[in-house]
């Protein structure tokens, strides 16, 4: 299969699994325990690194922008600029990349290993739908976790920005004026832009990593290949989707 | 109570990527018998069982219960089949007890307490109740096989399909598996189909033996008839 057909087939498999997952949502009550476990696991895997990334991005963003702004004497605009960039673009994309790298990869590893070692077939012989049993709780957990991760990264990123702005001699914008400007510029709609993006990213990450895992076939070597494939597919999808989502959100007037 | 008389594989053909593995294969499994299918590796024994359990669709031919298509009438005949994978295929992320109760859990049969009690009963019948809270990775191959059998027995199957149940086992564990099969035969409620390439094991458990060679059943009959048939495949090497 050449690259073009395999991408087309991959998208087809993605949409088919998404459809089956949505259809199985009515079984959610019976998998709520698995869902909670997944939420906990996803939080565990992402929160510490997310804090580090957000703090670093917020600080560097404030440092670079703040020094430029102070050249024009308008460094008091720093809060708004850092606030907007983080919540509409940087936090959702970084959160999604982190989610794909830490959570999506482990979902694919787990599911492809279950496929290769016939655990999925065993479920089928017991009339247990692997979509309901495996995909649904991961899908819903990702859908809930990622938006929270974005808000969490917004807050920590802003904190990083405000710390640097107040401590850096050249910028020297106080905590309160940073947040004052931020609160005037950043609107609820800007925060929801990040959250809307993250919902789409969550769908893409969870379904594609499950789909690629379920399609694994052959020996144990396939597990490694599937994980690589899953991370690459998620990264590309996140970046491409980000562009089109941004255009769409501009179109509907949210940006 | 007899739930069925005859499970019939009728002129079934199956191939992969243009290569035929099973060609118009036919065989019959009667209620309550232990029927062993002997064949060398790669002859399609697993493919045959996977078609009976419904994991693989035949290219041609039909699998039926008392002349009714096994899959079309799955609801009506409410016959329970269970397949024990050669690899045991336990869920590695669940404990032994959770593996055994998974069917009941996922289909909401009884209370949690009832499920666990039932599972413990089966585990102790099979002599592995001490392993209940272990993870599959902590078990030996023989114990994993018994957990897989427990996971099948908890759904009270009418037909139990074993895929090379002794393939990676030592003689003691092989003996344990034959004893389990014997005990289940004595309950008179379960039809057991066992595929294997182990001739001694086949003789130790079988009521009936069929020999699979080149995609076809070349010989079938009662154990003693097969023993006396002097088929070249049955000669010790
Ligand atoms: N899913 C599959 N795809 C392609 N070929 C397969 C598949 N399953 C089995 N085969 C082929 O069918 C033949 C019989 O396999 P199998 O039933 O596993 O043999 P065995 O008698 O050892 O159990 C083998 O040549 C195997 O390569
Ligand atoms: Mg086999």
Short mmCIF file of C-alpha atoms and ligand atoms in Angstrom, two decimals:
data_model
loop_
_atom_site.label_atom_id
_atom_site.label_comp_id
_atom_site.label_asym_id
_atom_site.label_seq_id
_atom_site.Cartn_x
_atom_site.Cartn_y
_atom_site.Cartn_z
CA UNK A 1 0.00 0.00 0.00
CA UNK A 2 1.36 3.42 -0.82
CA UNK A 3 1.25 6.27 1.65
CA UNK A 4 -1.82 7.93 0.20
CA UNK A 5 -4.01 4.83 0.37
CA UNK A 6 -2.80 3.94 3.85
CA UNK A 7 -3.69 7.44 5.09
CA UNK A 8 -7.13 7.16 3.49
CA UNK A 9 -7.68 3.72 5.03
CA UNK A 10 -6.46 5.05 8.38
CA UNK A 11 -8.95 7.92 8.30
CA UNK A 12 -11.70 5.47 7.34
CA UNK A 13 -10.82 3.21 10.27
CA UNK A 14 -10.73 6.24 12.55
CA UNK A 15 -14.22 7.38 11.53
CA UNK A 16 -15.61 3.86 11.81
CA UNK A 17 -14.23 3.42 15.32
CA UNK A 18 -15.49 6.88 16.30
CA UNK A 19 -18.96 5.91 15.10
CA UNK A 20 -18.90 2.61 17.01
CA UNK A 21 -17.68 4.40 20.14
CA UNK A 22 -20.44 7.00 19.96
CA UNK A 23 -22.97 4.22 19.51
CA UNK A 24 -21.69 2.47 22.64
CA UNK A 25 -22.07 5.57 24.83
CA UNK A 26 -25.39 4.25 26.11
CA UNK A 27 -23.38 1.59 27.95
CA UNK A 28 -21.47 4.25 29.86
CA UNK A 29 -22.99 3.47 33.28
CA UNK A 30 -21.55 -0.04 33.21
CA UNK A 31 -18.07 1.26 32.45
CA UNK A 32 -17.99 4.21 34.83
CA UNK A 33 -15.47 2.46 37.06
CA UNK A 34 -13.09 1.93 34.15
CA UNK A 35 -13.68 5.54 33.11
CA UNK A 36 -12.68 6.87 36.53
CA UNK A 37 -9.60 4.69 36.54
CA UNK A 38 -8.61 6.12 33.16
CA UNK A 39 -9.19 9.72 34.25
CA UNK A 40 -6.98 9.13 37.25
CA UNK A 41 -4.31 7.43 35.17
CA UNK A 42 -4.33 10.17 32.53
CA UNK A 43 -4.05 12.87 35.18
CA UNK A 44 -1.21 11.01 36.81
CA UNK A 45 0.68 10.74 33.56
CA UNK A 46 0.24 14.33 32.43
CA UNK A 47 -0.12 16.77 35.34
CA UNK A 48 3.49 17.01 36.52
CA UNK A 49 4.97 17.38 33.04
CA UNK A 50 2.17 19.73 32.01
CA UNK A 51 3.04 22.04 34.90
CA UNK A 52 6.67 22.11 33.85
CA UNK A 53 5.85 22.79 30.21
CA UNK A 54 3.28 25.48 31.00
CA UNK A 55 5.57 27.24 33.46
CA UNK A 56 8.41 27.24 30.99
CA UNK A 57 6.33 28.42 28.02
CA UNK A 58 4.64 31.16 30.05
CA UNK A 59 7.99 32.39 31.36
CA UNK A 60 9.80 32.39 28.03
CA UNK A 61 6.85 33.99 26.28
CA UNK A 62 6.77 36.78 28.87
CA UNK A 63 10.52 37.23 28.73
CA UNK A 64 10.75 37.53 24.95
CA UNK A 65 7.62 39.57 24.43
CA UNK A 66 8.14 41.71 27.51
CA UNK A 67 11.59 42.87 26.49
CA UNK A 68 10.31 43.77 22.99
CA UNK A 69 7.35 45.62 24.47
CA UNK A 70 9.47 47.54 26.91
CA UNK A 71 11.50 48.80 23.95
CA UNK A 72 8.36 50.66 22.88
CA UNK A 73 7.40 51.53 26.44
CA UNK A 74 4.22 49.47 26.32
CA UNK A 75 5.31 46.63 28.61
CA UNK A 76 2.06 47.02 30.59
CA UNK A 77 0.33 45.16 27.70
CA UNK A 78 2.26 42.00 28.58
CA UNK A 79 -0.50 40.36 30.62
CA UNK A 80 -2.98 40.39 27.76
CA UNK A 81 -0.52 39.14 25.17
CA UNK A 82 0.75 36.25 27.28
CA UNK A 83 -2.78 35.48 28.45
CA UNK A 84 -4.28 35.29 24.96
CA UNK A 85 -1.47 33.34 23.32
CA UNK A 86 -1.50 30.75 26.05
CA UNK A 87 -5.19 30.07 26.28
CA UNK A 88 -6.11 30.18 22.59
CA UNK A 89 -3.14 28.38 21.11
CA UNK A 90 -0.16 27.34 23.18
CA UNK A 91 -1.88 25.58 26.06
CA UNK A 92 -4.31 23.50 23.96
CA UNK A 93 -1.66 22.46 21.44
CA UNK A 94 0.98 21.65 24.06
CA UNK A 95 -1.56 19.81 26.20
CA UNK A 96 -2.61 17.77 23.18
CA UNK A 97 0.97 16.98 22.19
CA UNK A 98 1.68 15.91 25.75
CA UNK A 99 -1.48 13.81 25.86
CA UNK A 100 -0.59 12.10 22.59
CA UNK A 101 2.96 11.42 23.72
CA UNK A 102 2.23 10.18 27.22
CA UNK A 103 -1.31 8.84 27.10
CA UNK A 104 -2.00 8.04 23.44
CA UNK A 105 1.21 6.05 23.16
CA UNK A 106 0.41 3.98 26.23
CA UNK A 107 -3.14 3.35 25.00
CA UNK A 108 -1.77 2.04 21.71
CA UNK A 109 0.88 -0.04 23.48
CA UNK A 110 -1.69 -1.63 25.75
CA UNK A 111 -4.32 -2.30 23.11
CA UNK A 112 -1.92 -3.53 20.43
CA UNK A 113 -0.37 -5.89 22.92
CA UNK A 114 -3.84 -7.17 23.82
CA UNK A 115 -4.48 -7.64 20.11
CA UNK A 116 -1.23 -9.46 19.41
CA UNK A 117 -1.64 -11.74 22.44
CA UNK A 118 -5.23 -12.61 21.46
CA UNK A 119 -6.79 -10.94 24.49
CA UNK A 120 -9.11 -9.00 22.16
CA UNK A 121 -10.17 -12.22 20.43
CA UNK A 122 -10.81 -13.72 23.86
CA UNK A 123 -13.14 -10.81 24.66
CA UNK A 124 -14.95 -11.37 21.38
CA UNK A 125 -15.50 -15.06 22.12
CA UNK A 126 -17.14 -13.97 25.38
CA UNK A 127 -19.41 -11.56 23.54
CA UNK A 128 -17.69 -8.60 25.16
CA UNK A 129 -17.43 -5.73 22.72
CA UNK A 130 -13.83 -4.42 22.77
CA UNK A 131 -15.13 -0.99 21.81
CA UNK A 132 -17.35 -0.80 24.86
CA UNK A 133 -14.81 -2.52 27.11
CA UNK A 134 -11.63 -0.73 26.03
CA UNK A 135 -12.28 2.23 23.75
CA UNK A 136 -15.29 3.87 25.41
CA UNK A 137 -13.73 4.50 28.84
CA UNK A 138 -10.51 5.81 27.29
CA UNK A 139 -12.40 8.03 24.85
CA UNK A 140 -14.59 9.60 27.54
CA UNK A 141 -11.70 9.96 29.98
CA UNK A 142 -9.62 11.75 27.37
CA UNK A 143 -12.58 13.97 26.50
CA UNK A 144 -12.90 15.05 30.13
CA UNK A 145 -9.22 15.20 31.04
CA UNK A 146 -7.82 17.21 28.15
CA UNK A 147 -9.98 20.36 28.62
CA UNK A 148 -9.06 20.37 32.31
CA UNK A 149 -5.44 19.96 31.39
CA UNK A 150 -5.74 23.01 29.14
CA UNK A 151 -7.21 25.16 31.92
CA UNK A 152 -4.54 23.89 34.28
CA UNK A 153 -1.83 24.82 31.78
CA UNK A 154 -3.47 28.23 31.20
CA UNK A 155 -3.25 29.01 34.90
CA UNK A 156 0.29 27.77 35.37
CA UNK A 157 1.46 29.44 32.17
CA UNK A 158 -0.01 32.74 33.29
CA UNK A 159 1.68 32.30 36.63
CA UNK A 160 5.03 31.75 34.89
CA UNK A 161 4.48 34.84 32.75
CA UNK A 162 3.55 37.01 35.70
CA UNK A 163 6.52 35.81 37.74
CA UNK A 164 8.99 36.63 34.99
CA UNK A 165 7.33 39.97 34.21
CA UNK A 166 7.54 41.09 37.80
CA UNK A 167 11.03 39.80 38.53
CA UNK A 168 12.77 40.77 35.30
CA UNK A 169 14.46 44.17 35.65
CA UNK A 170 13.80 45.29 32.07
CA UNK A 171 10.12 44.35 32.03
CA UNK A 172 9.26 45.02 35.66
CA UNK A 173 5.48 44.74 35.44
CA UNK A 174 3.94 43.98 38.82
CA UNK A 175 1.83 40.97 39.54
CA UNK A 176 -1.32 42.99 39.88
CA UNK A 177 -0.91 45.02 36.69
CA UNK A 178 -0.09 41.80 34.79
CA UNK A 179 -3.34 40.19 35.89
CA UNK A 180 -5.19 43.46 35.54
CA UNK A 181 -4.33 43.70 31.87
CA UNK A 182 -4.89 39.95 31.41
CA UNK A 183 -8.37 40.12 32.84
CA UNK A 184 -9.27 43.02 30.57
CA UNK A 185 -8.01 41.34 27.41
CA UNK A 186 -8.75 37.64 27.93
CA UNK A 187 -12.45 36.92 27.64
CA UNK A 188 -14.40 33.81 28.40
CA UNK A 189 -14.63 33.25 24.66
CA UNK A 190 -10.83 33.11 24.42
CA UNK A 191 -10.65 30.47 27.11
CA UNK A 192 -13.42 28.52 25.43
CA UNK A 193 -11.50 28.61 22.14
CA UNK A 194 -8.77 26.56 23.84
CA UNK A 195 -11.32 24.23 25.34
CA UNK A 196 -13.15 23.72 22.06
CA UNK A 197 -9.85 22.90 20.38
CA UNK A 198 -8.97 20.47 23.14
CA UNK A 199 -12.24 18.59 22.73
CA UNK A 200 -11.40 17.91 19.08
CA UNK A 201 -7.83 16.99 19.99
CA UNK A 202 -9.12 14.58 22.64
CA UNK A 203 -11.32 12.82 20.09
CA UNK A 204 -8.45 12.53 17.64
CA UNK A 205 -5.90 11.30 20.20
CA UNK A 206 -8.08 8.72 21.93
CA UNK A 207 -9.75 7.26 18.86
CA UNK A 208 -6.65 7.16 16.68
CA UNK A 209 -4.52 5.55 19.36
CA UNK A 210 -7.21 2.93 20.04
CA UNK A 211 -7.79 2.37 16.34
CA UNK A 212 -4.12 1.83 15.56
CA UNK A 213 -3.83 -0.52 18.55
CA UNK A 214 -6.83 -2.57 17.48
CA UNK A 215 -5.45 -2.87 13.94
CA UNK A 216 -2.13 -4.33 15.07
CA UNK A 217 -1.54 -7.77 13.67
CA UNK A 218 1.38 -10.17 13.67
CA UNK A 219 4.00 -10.69 16.32
CA UNK A 220 5.18 -8.66 19.31
CA UNK A 221 7.28 -6.43 17.03
CA UNK A 222 4.03 -4.92 15.84
CA UNK A 223 3.49 -3.37 19.27
CA UNK A 224 6.46 -1.04 18.89
CA UNK A 225 5.53 -0.17 15.31
CA UNK A 226 1.98 0.63 16.34
CA UNK A 227 3.09 2.97 19.11
CA UNK A 228 5.34 4.92 16.75
CA UNK A 229 2.58 5.08 14.17
CA UNK A 230 0.09 6.26 16.76
CA UNK A 231 2.26 9.09 18.10
CA UNK A 232 3.19 10.32 14.62
CA UNK A 233 -0.43 10.16 13.44
CA UNK A 234 -1.65 12.07 16.51
CA UNK A 235 1.02 14.78 16.21
CA UNK A 236 0.29 15.39 12.54
CA UNK A 237 -3.46 15.34 13.11
CA UNK A 238 -3.20 17.79 16.02
CA UNK A 239 -1.14 20.28 14.03
CA UNK A 240 -3.25 20.10 10.88
CA UNK A 241 -6.48 20.20 12.84
CA UNK A 242 -5.23 23.17 14.86
CA UNK A 243 -4.89 25.27 11.72
CA UNK A 244 -8.34 24.45 10.40
CA UNK A 245 -9.99 24.77 13.81
CA UNK A 246 -8.43 28.21 14.19
CA UNK A 247 -9.81 29.24 10.80
CA UNK A 248 -13.20 27.87 11.70
CA UNK A 249 -13.24 29.65 15.05
CA UNK A 250 -12.33 32.93 13.32
CA UNK A 251 -15.14 32.30 10.87
CA UNK A 252 -17.73 31.86 13.62
CA UNK A 253 -16.40 34.96 15.38
CA UNK A 254 -14.93 33.35 18.47
CA UNK A 255 -11.43 34.54 17.62
CA UNK B 1 -31.20 -32.60 29.29
CA UNK B 2 -29.81 -32.72 25.79
CA UNK B 3 -29.41 -29.30 24.29
CA UNK B 4 -28.26 -30.61 20.94
CA UNK B 5 -27.38 -33.84 19.24
CA UNK B 6 -24.85 -32.95 16.61
CA UNK B 7 -22.43 -30.13 15.84
CA UNK B 8 -21.54 -30.44 12.20
CA UNK B 9 -18.80 -28.86 10.11
CA UNK B 10 -20.01 -29.33 6.58
CA UNK B 11 -17.74 -29.00 3.53
CA UNK B 12 -16.01 -25.95 4.95
CA UNK B 13 -13.24 -24.31 2.95
CA UNK B 14 -10.94 -21.60 4.27
CA UNK B 15 -7.83 -20.01 2.82
CA UNK B 16 -5.68 -16.97 3.43
CA UNK B 17 -4.21 -14.77 0.72
CA UNK B 18 -5.07 -17.25 -1.99
CA UNK B 19 -3.61 -20.22 -0.14
CA UNK B 20 -6.16 -22.84 0.88
CA UNK B 21 -5.68 -24.11 4.43
CA UNK B 22 -8.78 -26.24 4.88
CA UNK B 23 -10.48 -27.69 1.82
CA UNK B 24 -14.08 -28.87 2.04
CA UNK B 25 -13.48 -30.25 5.49
CA UNK B 26 -16.33 -32.09 7.20
CA UNK B 27 -16.57 -33.45 10.70
CA UNK B 28 -19.23 -34.24 13.26
CA UNK B 29 -19.16 -33.76 17.01
CA UNK B 30 -21.80 -35.56 19.05
CA UNK B 31 -23.20 -34.46 22.38
CA UNK B 32 -21.07 -35.23 25.45
CA UNK B 33 -18.19 -36.81 23.61
CA UNK B 34 -14.55 -35.90 23.85
CA UNK B 35 -13.45 -35.61 20.25
CA UNK B 36 -9.77 -35.11 19.54
CA UNK B 37 -8.48 -33.74 16.25
CA UNK B 38 -4.91 -34.78 15.66
CA UNK B 39 -2.77 -32.99 13.15
CA UNK B 40 0.69 -31.64 12.57
CA UNK B 41 1.51 -27.97 13.16
CA UNK B 42 0.25 -25.63 10.48
CA UNK B 43 -2.47 -27.96 9.20
CA UNK B 44 -5.23 -25.56 10.20
CA UNK B 45 -6.37 -26.93 13.56
CA UNK B 46 -6.62 -23.48 15.11
CA UNK B 47 -8.36 -22.12 12.03
CA UNK B 48 -10.96 -24.89 12.32
CA UNK B 49 -11.70 -24.12 15.98
CA UNK B 50 -11.77 -20.38 15.35
CA UNK B 51 -14.37 -20.93 12.66
CA UNK B 52 -16.51 -22.95 15.06
CA UNK B 53 -16.30 -20.25 17.73
CA UNK B 54 -16.98 -17.56 15.12
CA UNK B 55 -13.69 -15.65 15.20
CA UNK B 56 -13.03 -16.53 11.54
CA UNK B 57 -15.67 -16.79 8.82
CA UNK B 58 -15.51 -19.80 6.48
CA UNK B 59 -15.04 -19.00 2.77
CA UNK B 60 -17.43 -21.78 1.83
CA UNK B 61 -19.50 -24.38 3.62
CA UNK B 62 -21.57 -24.38 6.74
CA UNK B 63 -21.28 -25.03 10.45
CA UNK B 64 -24.53 -26.22 11.98
CA UNK B 65 -26.14 -27.47 15.16
CA UNK B 66 -28.79 -30.12 14.46
CA UNK B 67 -29.08 -28.83 10.88
CA UNK B 68 -29.53 -25.20 11.91
CA UNK B 69 -26.84 -22.71 10.97
CA UNK B 70 -24.81 -22.10 14.12
CA UNK B 71 -24.48 -18.35 13.60
CA UNK B 72 -27.77 -17.43 11.98
CA UNK B 73 -29.70 -19.05 14.81
CA UNK B 74 -27.33 -18.11 17.61
CA UNK B 75 -30.14 -16.53 19.61
CA UNK B 76 -32.63 -19.38 19.21
CA UNK B 77 -30.40 -22.34 19.96
CA UNK B 78 -28.91 -20.43 22.95
CA UNK B 79 -26.06 -22.85 22.90
CA UNK B 80 -22.94 -21.70 24.69
CA UNK B 81 -19.59 -22.36 23.07
CA UNK B 82 -16.30 -21.49 24.63
CA UNK B 83 -12.80 -21.51 23.19
CA UNK B 84 -9.63 -22.03 25.18
CA UNK B 85 -6.81 -20.36 23.29
CA UNK B 86 -3.47 -22.09 22.85
CA UNK B 87 -1.91 -19.01 24.47
CA UNK B 88 -4.60 -19.06 27.19
CA UNK B 89 -5.19 -15.38 26.25
CA UNK B 90 -5.84 -14.20 29.80
CA UNK B 91 -6.26 -10.46 30.23
CA UNK B 92 -2.87 -9.51 31.59
CA UNK B 93 -4.07 -6.36 33.30
CA UNK B 94 -6.60 -8.22 35.45
CA UNK B 95 -6.12 -10.55 38.40
CA UNK B 96 -6.98 -14.23 38.09
CA UNK B 97 -10.32 -13.81 39.84
CA UNK B 98 -11.24 -10.82 37.65
CA UNK B 99 -10.31 -12.84 34.58
CA UNK B 100 -12.62 -15.61 35.68
CA UNK B 101 -15.56 -13.36 36.52
CA UNK B 102 -15.19 -11.09 33.48
CA UNK B 103 -18.03 -12.65 31.50
CA UNK B 104 -20.44 -12.39 34.43
CA UNK B 105 -19.22 -8.87 35.24
CA UNK B 106 -19.61 -7.55 31.72
CA UNK B 107 -22.99 -9.16 31.19
CA UNK B 108 -24.23 -8.23 34.67
CA UNK B 109 -25.05 -11.76 35.78
CA UNK B 110 -25.92 -11.95 39.49
CA UNK B 111 -24.42 -9.87 42.27
CA UNK B 112 -20.69 -9.26 42.59
CA UNK B 113 -20.64 -11.52 45.63
CA UNK B 114 -22.33 -14.38 43.73
CA UNK B 115 -19.91 -14.02 40.84
CA UNK B 116 -16.88 -14.17 43.08
CA UNK B 117 -18.24 -17.14 45.02
CA UNK B 118 -18.92 -18.99 41.81
CA UNK B 119 -15.44 -18.20 40.51
CA UNK B 120 -13.80 -19.40 43.72
CA UNK B 121 -15.78 -22.63 43.47
CA UNK B 122 -14.46 -23.30 39.99
CA UNK B 123 -10.91 -22.27 40.85
CA UNK B 124 -10.85 -24.67 43.78
CA UNK B 125 -12.30 -27.48 41.64
CA UNK B 126 -9.32 -26.92 39.39
CA UNK B 127 -6.93 -26.66 42.35
CA UNK B 128 -5.85 -23.08 41.81
CA UNK B 129 -7.86 -21.11 44.37
CA UNK B 130 -4.61 -19.88 45.92
CA UNK B 131 -3.80 -18.01 42.73
CA UNK B 132 -7.02 -16.00 42.77
CA UNK B 133 -5.43 -12.67 43.55
CA UNK B 134 -2.32 -13.09 41.46
CA UNK B 135 -1.70 -11.49 38.10
CA UNK B 136 -1.46 -13.81 35.07
CA UNK B 137 2.20 -12.90 34.59
CA UNK B 138 2.97 -14.46 37.98
CA UNK B 139 1.61 -17.87 36.96
CA UNK B 140 3.21 -20.86 35.29
CA UNK B 141 1.92 -21.98 31.89
CA UNK B 142 0.01 -24.86 33.46
CA UNK B 143 -1.75 -22.59 35.93
CA UNK B 144 -2.57 -20.06 33.24
CA UNK B 145 -4.16 -22.85 31.25
CA UNK B 146 -6.29 -23.83 34.22
CA UNK B 147 -7.35 -20.20 34.73
CA UNK B 148 -8.37 -20.12 31.06
CA UNK B 149 -10.41 -23.29 31.62
CA UNK B 150 -12.01 -21.70 34.70
CA UNK B 151 -12.88 -18.59 32.67
CA UNK B 152 -14.63 -20.86 30.17
CA UNK B 153 -16.37 -23.05 32.74
CA UNK B 154 -17.96 -20.13 34.57
CA UNK B 155 -20.28 -19.54 31.61
CA UNK B 156 -21.44 -23.19 31.79
CA UNK B 157 -20.59 -23.98 28.18
CA UNK B 158 -22.33 -26.72 26.21
CA UNK B 159 -19.34 -27.06 23.91
CA UNK B 160 -15.76 -26.48 24.98
CA UNK B 161 -13.05 -26.10 22.34
CA UNK B 162 -9.44 -26.59 23.41
CA UNK B 163 -6.61 -25.39 21.18
CA UNK B 164 -3.52 -27.52 21.91
CA UNK B 165 -4.13 -27.36 25.67
CA UNK B 166 -0.88 -29.14 26.50
CA UNK B 167 1.38 -27.56 23.87
CA UNK B 168 3.86 -25.90 26.23
CA UNK B 169 3.21 -28.03 29.30
CA UNK B 170 5.35 -30.52 31.18
CA UNK B 171 4.11 -34.11 31.72
CA UNK B 172 2.64 -33.37 35.16
CA UNK B 173 0.59 -30.44 33.94
CA UNK B 174 -0.44 -32.44 30.88
CA UNK B 175 -1.73 -35.09 33.25
CA UNK B 176 -3.67 -32.48 35.22
CA UNK B 177 -5.32 -31.22 32.04
CA UNK B 178 -6.33 -34.76 31.01
CA UNK B 179 -7.83 -35.28 34.46
CA UNK B 180 -9.85 -32.08 34.10
CA UNK B 181 -11.15 -33.20 30.71
CA UNK B 182 -12.03 -36.62 32.14
CA UNK B 183 -13.88 -35.07 35.06
CA UNK B 184 -15.85 -32.80 32.75
CA UNK B 185 -16.79 -35.77 30.60
CA UNK B 186 -18.23 -37.45 33.68
CA UNK B 187 -20.60 -34.54 34.25
CA UNK B 188 -22.33 -35.53 31.01
CA UNK B 189 -23.22 -31.95 30.24
CA UNK B 190 -20.41 -30.84 28.04
CA UNK B 191 -19.06 -31.65 24.60
CA UNK B 192 -15.31 -31.27 24.37
CA UNK B 193 -13.37 -30.78 21.15
CA UNK B 194 -9.62 -30.90 21.60
CA UNK B 195 -7.07 -30.23 18.88
CA UNK B 196 -3.54 -31.39 19.50
CA UNK B 197 -0.47 -32.88 17.90
CA UNK B 198 0.30 -34.92 21.03
CA UNK B 199 -0.66 -38.53 20.25
CA UNK B 200 -0.24 -39.90 23.78
CA UNK B 201 -2.38 -37.10 25.21
CA UNK B 202 -5.00 -37.77 22.54
CA UNK B 203 -5.21 -41.43 23.49
CA UNK B 204 -5.47 -40.55 27.16
CA UNK B 205 -8.58 -38.40 26.81
CA UNK B 206 -10.40 -39.21 23.57
CA UNK B 207 -13.68 -40.94 22.91
CA UNK B 208 -13.24 -40.23 19.26
CA UNK B 209 -10.28 -39.19 17.17
CA UNK B 210 -10.10 -37.51 13.78
CA UNK B 211 -6.90 -37.05 11.86
CA UNK B 212 -6.39 -33.80 9.98
CA UNK B 213 -3.92 -33.85 7.11
CA UNK B 214 -3.53 -31.60 4.07
CA UNK B 215 -6.68 -29.61 4.82
CA UNK B 216 -8.93 -32.63 5.17
CA UNK B 217 -10.06 -35.13 7.78
CA UNK B 218 -8.47 -38.31 6.47
CA UNK B 219 -9.61 -40.64 9.19
CA UNK B 220 -12.16 -40.54 11.95
CA UNK B 221 -13.43 -43.09 14.43
CA UNK B 222 -13.55 -44.33 18.00
CA UNK B 223 -10.26 -44.19 19.85
CA UNK B 224 -9.63 -47.93 19.63
CA UNK B 225 -10.44 -48.11 15.95
CA UNK B 226 -7.96 -45.32 15.30
CA UNK B 227 -5.37 -46.98 17.53
CA UNK B 228 -5.65 -50.15 15.48
CA UNK B 229 -5.73 -48.40 12.13
CA UNK B 230 -1.95 -48.41 11.78
CA UNK B 231 -2.05 -45.00 10.15
CA UNK B 232 1.48 -43.81 9.39
CA UNK B 233 0.85 -40.54 11.19
CA UNK B 234 0.32 -42.38 14.45
CA UNK B 235 3.60 -44.26 14.36
CA UNK B 236 6.03 -43.23 17.03
CA UNK B 237 8.99 -41.41 15.51
N1 LIG C 1 -5.15 -14.87 10.23
C1 LIG C 1 -4.39 -15.55 9.35
N2 LIG C 1 -3.90 -14.92 8.26
C2 LIG C 1 -3.15 -15.56 7.38
N3 LIG C 1 -2.81 -16.86 7.47
C3 LIG C 1 -3.26 -17.55 8.53
C4 LIG C 1 -4.08 -16.93 9.52
N4 LIG C 1 -4.39 -17.86 10.45
C5 LIG C 1 -3.80 -19.00 10.06
N5 LIG C 1 -3.11 -18.83 8.91
C6 LIG C 1 -2.38 -19.85 8.18
O1 LIG C 1 -3.15 -21.03 8.19
C7 LIG C 1 -2.33 -22.16 8.35
C8 LIG C 1 -2.87 -23.01 9.47
O2 LIG C 1 -2.72 -22.31 10.68
P1 LIG C 1 -3.18 -22.89 12.08
O3 LIG C 1 -4.63 -23.19 12.04
O4 LIG C 1 -2.74 -21.90 13.10
O5 LIG C 1 -2.35 -24.23 12.22
P2 LIG C 1 -2.29 -25.22 13.45
O6 LIG C 1 -2.77 -26.52 12.93
O7 LIG C 1 -0.86 -25.29 13.85
O8 LIG C 1 -3.15 -24.66 14.51
C9 LIG C 1 -0.93 -21.67 8.59
O9 LIG C 1 -0.20 -21.83 7.40
C10 LIG C 1 -1.10 -20.21 8.91
O10 LIG C 1 -0.01 -19.50 8.40
MG1 LIG C 2 -2.68 -23.83 16.32
#
